[in-house]
PDB file of C-alpha atoms in Angstrom:
ATOM      1  CA  PRO A 173     -13.097 -19.586  -2.858  1.00 73.00           C
ATOM      2  CA  ASP A 174     -12.737 -16.630  -0.451  1.00 84.00           C
ATOM      3  CA  VAL A 175     -10.202 -14.727  -2.590  1.00 92.00           C
ATOM      4  CA  ASN A 176     -10.869 -11.712  -4.809  1.00 95.00           C
ATOM      5  CA  ILE A 177      -8.320  -9.935  -6.969  1.00 97.00           C
ATOM      6  CA  HIS A 178      -8.817  -6.646  -8.767  1.00 97.00           C
ATOM      7  CA  CYS A 179      -6.130  -4.896 -10.824  1.00 97.00           C
ATOM      8  CA  ALA A 180      -5.969  -1.365 -12.205  1.00 97.00           C
ATOM      9  CA  TRP A 181      -3.387   0.606 -14.151  1.00 97.00           C
ATOM     10  CA  ASN A 182      -2.889   3.758 -16.161  1.00 97.00           C
ATOM     11  CA  SER A 183      -2.865   3.509 -19.926  1.00 96.00           C
ATOM     12  CA  TYR A 184       0.244   3.756 -22.072  1.00 97.00           C
ATOM     13  CA  PRO A 185       1.041   6.072 -23.801  1.00 96.00           C
ATOM     14  CA  THR A 186      -2.133   8.155 -23.481  1.00 94.00           C
ATOM     15  CA  ALA A 187      -1.895   8.713 -19.709  1.00 95.00           C
ATOM     16  CA  PHE A 188       1.774   7.988 -18.894  1.00 96.00           C
ATOM     17  CA  GLU A 189       4.946   6.816 -20.534  1.00 97.00           C
ATOM     18  CA  ASP A 190       7.158   6.341 -17.458  1.00 96.00           C
ATOM     19  CA  GLU A 191       7.291   2.868 -15.955  1.00 96.00           C
ATOM     20  CA  ASN A 192       6.536   3.894 -12.353  1.00 96.00           C
ATOM     21  CA  ASN A 193       3.160   5.435 -13.154  1.00 98.00           C
ATOM     22  CA  LEU A 194       2.304   2.413 -15.289  1.00 97.00           C
ATOM     23  CA  SER A 195       2.595   0.089 -12.277  1.00 97.00           C
ATOM     24  CA  VAL A 196      -0.273  -2.287 -11.702  1.00 97.00           C
ATOM     25  CA  VAL A 197      -2.236  -1.564  -8.521  1.00 98.00           C
ATOM     26  CA  THR A 198      -3.649  -4.815  -7.150  1.00 98.00           C
ATOM     27  CA  SER A 199      -6.343  -5.285  -4.544  1.00 97.00           C
ATOM     28  CA  LEU A 200      -6.248  -8.734  -2.968  1.00 96.00           C
ATOM     29  CA  THR A 201      -9.014  -9.720  -0.579  1.00 94.00           C
ATOM     30  CA  PHE A 202      -8.946 -12.985   1.317  1.00 89.00           C
ATOM     31  CA  ALA A 203     -10.861 -14.097   4.399  1.00 85.00           C
ATOM     32  CA  GLY A 204     -12.392 -10.621   4.589  1.00 87.00           C
ATOM     33  CA  HIS A 205      -9.067  -8.740   4.693  1.00 90.00           C
ATOM     34  CA  ARG A 206      -8.082  -6.385   1.866  1.00 95.00           C
ATOM     35  CA  PHE A 207      -4.489  -5.724   0.824  1.00 95.00           C
ATOM     36  CA  LEU A 208      -3.584  -3.021  -1.680  1.00 97.00           C
ATOM     37  CA  PHE A 209      -0.314  -3.538  -3.547  1.00 97.00           C
ATOM     38  CA  THR A 210       0.652  -0.295  -5.271  1.00 96.00           C
ATOM     39  CA  GLY A 211       3.933  -1.121  -6.994  1.00 94.00           C
ATOM     40  CA  ASP A 212       6.136   1.828  -7.937  1.00 94.00           C
ATOM     41  CA  MET A 213       3.158   4.120  -8.527  1.00 96.00           C
ATOM     42  CA  GLU A 214       3.969   7.771  -7.914  1.00 96.00           C
ATOM     43  CA  CYS A 215       1.567  10.469  -6.740  1.00 96.00           C
ATOM     44  CA  GLU A 216       0.670  11.810 -10.184  1.00 97.00           C
ATOM     45  CA  GLY A 217      -0.130   8.336 -11.490  1.00 97.00           C
ATOM     46  CA  PHE A 218      -2.103   7.363  -8.404  1.00 95.00           C
ATOM     47  CA  ASN A 219      -4.169  10.546  -8.566  1.00 97.00           C
ATOM     48  CA  HIS A 220      -4.924   9.930 -12.244  1.00 98.00           C
ATOM     49  CA  LEU A 221      -5.994   6.366 -11.535  1.00 97.00           C
ATOM     50  CA  LEU A 222      -8.216   7.450  -8.638  1.00 97.00           C
ATOM     51  CA  ARG A 223      -9.873  10.176 -10.734  1.00 97.00           C
ATOM     52  CA  SER A 224     -10.383   8.082 -13.844  1.00 97.00           C
ATOM     53  CA  TYR A 225     -11.291   4.598 -12.544  1.00 96.00           C
ATOM     54  CA  ALA A 226     -14.254   4.444 -10.137  1.00 96.00           C
ATOM     55  CA  PRO A 227     -13.745   0.847  -8.873  1.00 96.00           C
ATOM     56  CA  ILE A 228     -10.360   1.706  -7.359  1.00 96.00           C
ATOM     57  CA  ARG A 229     -11.935   4.621  -5.469  1.00 95.00           C
ATOM     58  CA  HIS A 230     -14.269   2.186  -3.718  1.00 95.00           C
ATOM     59  CA  LEU A 231     -11.592  -0.436  -3.055  1.00 96.00           C
ATOM     60  CA  VAL A 232      -9.241   1.953  -1.236  1.00 96.00           C
ATOM     61  CA  GLN A 233     -11.920   2.762   1.360  1.00 96.00           C
ATOM     62  CA  SER A 234     -11.792  -0.755   2.798  1.00 95.00           C
ATOM     63  CA  VAL A 235      -8.046  -1.464   2.750  1.00 95.00           C
ATOM     64  CA  ASP A 236      -6.647  -3.263   5.797  1.00 93.00           C
ATOM     65  CA  VAL A 237      -3.005  -3.394   4.662  1.00 93.00           C
ATOM     66  CA  LEU A 238      -1.578  -0.808   2.289  1.00 95.00           C
ATOM     67  CA  VAL A 239       1.747  -1.587   0.667  1.00 95.00           C
ATOM     68  CA  ALA A 240       2.995   1.984   0.309  1.00 93.00           C
ATOM     69  CA  PRO A 241       3.389   3.361  -3.212  1.00 92.00           C
ATOM     70  CA  HIS A 242       6.938   3.580  -4.563  1.00 87.00           C
ATOM     71  CA  HIS A 243       8.442   1.857  -1.500  1.00 84.00           C
ATOM     72  CA  GLY A 244       7.326   4.596   0.883  1.00 85.00           C
ATOM     73  CA  ARG A 245       9.423   7.255  -0.830  1.00 84.00           C
ATOM     74  CA  ASP A 246       8.315  10.881  -1.046  1.00 87.00           C
ATOM     75  CA  THR A 247       7.488  10.608  -4.760  1.00 90.00           C
ATOM     76  CA  GLY A 248       4.875   7.944  -3.991  1.00 91.00           C
ATOM     77  CA  ILE A 249       3.032   9.899  -1.315  1.00 93.00           C
ATOM     78  CA  CYS A 250      -0.526  10.559  -2.468  1.00 95.00           C
ATOM     79  CA  PRO A 251      -2.313  12.676   0.180  1.00 95.00           C
ATOM     80  CA  ASP A 252      -5.608  12.527  -1.765  1.00 96.00           C
ATOM     81  CA  LEU A 253      -5.673   8.749  -1.302  1.00 96.00           C
ATOM     82  CA  PHE A 254      -6.387   9.428   2.377  1.00 96.00           C
ATOM     83  CA  ARG A 255      -7.882  12.917   2.428  1.00 96.00           C
ATOM     84  CA  ILE A 256     -10.351  12.603  -0.458  1.00 97.00           C
ATOM     85  CA  TYR A 257     -10.771   8.877  -1.109  1.00 97.00           C
ATOM     86  CA  GLY A 258     -10.945   7.692   2.507  1.00 96.00           C
ATOM     87  CA  CYS A 259      -8.150   5.132   2.666  1.00 97.00           C
ATOM     88  CA  ARG A 260      -7.595   4.260   6.349  1.00 95.00           C
ATOM     89  CA  PRO A 261      -5.609   1.017   6.578  1.00 94.00           C
ATOM     90  CA  LYS A 262      -4.810  -0.806   9.790  1.00 90.00           C
ATOM     91  CA  LEU A 263      -1.208  -1.225   8.651  1.00 90.00           C
ATOM     92  CA  VAL A 264       1.084   0.325   6.087  1.00 92.00           C
ATOM     93  CA  VAL A 265       3.900  -1.843   4.770  1.00 91.00           C
ATOM     94  CA  ILE A 266       6.962  -0.250   3.246  1.00 87.00           C
ATOM     95  CA  SER A 267       8.535  -2.913   1.106  1.00 84.00           C
ATOM     96  CA  ASP A 268      12.092  -2.215   0.041  1.00 71.00           C
ATOM     97  CA  ASP A 269      15.536  -3.715  -0.146  1.00 62.00           C
ATOM     98  CA  TYR A 270      18.463  -2.713   2.047  1.00 53.00           C
ATOM     99  CA  MET A 271      19.571   0.918   1.745  1.00 51.00           C
ATOM    100  CA  GLN A 272      21.603   1.212  -1.456  1.00 51.00           C
ATOM    101  CA  TYR A 273      20.803   4.715  -2.704  1.00 49.00           C
ATOM    102  CA  ASP A 274      19.900   8.099  -1.235  1.00 54.00           C
ATOM    103  CA  THR A 275      16.618   7.896  -3.145  1.00 53.00           C
ATOM    104  CA  GLN A 276      15.565   5.020  -0.874  1.00 47.00           C
ATOM    105  CA  GLN A 277      14.839   7.369   2.028  1.00 55.00           C
ATOM    106  CA  THR A 278      11.341   6.657   3.259  1.00 57.00           C
ATOM    107  CA  SER A 279       8.860   9.133   4.646  1.00 65.00           C
ATOM    108  CA  ALA A 280       7.210   9.298   8.072  1.00 78.00           C
ATOM    109  CA  PHE A 281       4.038  10.427   6.263  1.00 84.00           C
ATOM    110  CA  TYR A 282       2.295   7.083   6.762  1.00 85.00           C
ATOM    111  CA  ARG A 283       2.614   7.018  10.564  1.00 82.00           C
ATOM    112  CA  ASP A 284      -0.683   8.802  11.163  1.00 85.00           C
ATOM    113  CA  LYS A 285      -2.519   7.367   8.147  1.00 89.00           C
ATOM    114  CA  ALA A 286      -3.075   3.915   9.657  1.00 88.00           C
ATOM    115  CA  SER A 287      -5.216   2.983  12.638  1.00 86.00           C
ATOM    116  CA  GLY A 288      -2.698   0.525  14.083  1.00 79.00           C
ATOM    117  CA  HIS A 289      -2.749  -3.233  14.456  1.00 74.00           C
ATOM    118  CA  PRO A 290      -1.401  -5.637  17.097  1.00 65.00           C
ATOM    119  CA  PHE A 291       1.901  -6.964  15.783  1.00 63.00           C
ATOM    120  CA  LYS A 292       3.439 -10.368  16.486  1.00 58.00           C
ATOM    121  CA  PHE A 293       2.971 -12.097  19.827  1.00 48.00           C
ATOM    122  CA  ASP A 294       3.693  -9.092  22.042  1.00 60.00           C
ATOM    123  CA  GLY A 295       0.438  -7.330  21.148  1.00 65.00           C
ATOM    124  CA  ASN A 296       2.126  -3.954  20.646  1.00 70.00           C
ATOM    125  CA  LEU A 297       0.264  -1.560  18.391  1.00 74.00           C
ATOM    126  CA  ARG A 298       2.122  -0.786  15.163  1.00 75.00           C
ATOM    127  CA  TRP A 299       1.175   1.466  12.272  1.00 82.00           C
ATOM    128  CA  VAL A 300       3.989   0.956   9.780  1.00 82.00           C
ATOM    129  CA  LEU A 301       6.033  -2.156   9.096  1.00 81.00           C
ATOM    130  CA  THR A 302       9.045  -2.276   6.804  1.00 77.00           C
ATOM    131  CA  THR A 303      10.631  -5.258   5.148  1.00 79.00           C
ATOM    132  CA  ARG A 304      13.946  -3.475   5.627  1.00 77.00           C
ATOM    133  CA  CYS A 305      13.663  -3.520   9.449  1.00 75.00           C
ATOM    134  CA  ASP A 306      11.010  -6.160  10.174  1.00 76.00           C
ATOM    135  CA  GLY A 307      12.137  -8.695   7.568  1.00 81.00           C
ATOM    136  CA  THR A 308       9.747 -10.972   5.719  1.00 85.00           C
ATOM    137  CA  LEU A 309       6.134 -10.392   6.720  1.00 84.00           C
ATOM    138  CA  ASP A 310       3.645 -13.247   6.678  1.00 84.00           C
ATOM    139  CA  PHE A 311      -0.053 -12.552   7.162  1.00 81.00           C
ATOM    140  CA  MET A 312      -2.569 -15.106   8.346  1.00 80.00           C
ATOM    141  CA  PRO A 313      -6.281 -14.520   8.972  1.00 76.00           C
ATOM    142  CA  THR A 314      -7.532 -15.595  12.396  1.00 72.00           C
ATOM    143  CA  TYR A 315     -10.906 -15.555  14.092  1.00 66.00           C
ATOM    144  CA  THR A 316      -9.995 -12.329  15.878  1.00 66.00           C
ATOM    145  CA  GLY A 317      -8.475 -10.498  12.932  1.00 70.00           C
ATOM    146  CA  LEU A 318      -5.284 -10.501  10.926  1.00 67.00           C
ATOM    147  CA  PHE A 319      -2.163 -12.011  12.451  1.00 63.00           C
ATOM    148  CA  VAL A 320       1.259 -10.848  11.280  1.00 67.00           C
ATOM    149  CA  PHE A 321       4.363 -12.884  11.950  1.00 58.00           C
TER     150      PHE A 321
END
């Protein structure tokens, strides 16, 4: 009962024909915490979606956990998401497989885009988590916030 899902995407073929910019962007809110899953969306596609679809502009302002567009790669970096539309997550997750290709290089861009969140039991402040280095990430709401383990 405390779960909300909202999806948005660019239209085919009027807006984009490439599969990355046709990714579905999904906002998932549960227990008062908002996650934004951005798929393989690249900057051009994300900017188009933000300009053309008002509900997504409002959703990004209250994101707690942003799953970085296009696996944190340079082509997915959308500065306007933060600068113009006010996205300020507590955590950024870069979700990717083990390093197989040179194109899987991730960017340090997200380091100063998040406010930081206590991670695991040690209470250390983290801004960016990666499935490549941190493994599987499980999130659980608690009375004091969002617990990641």
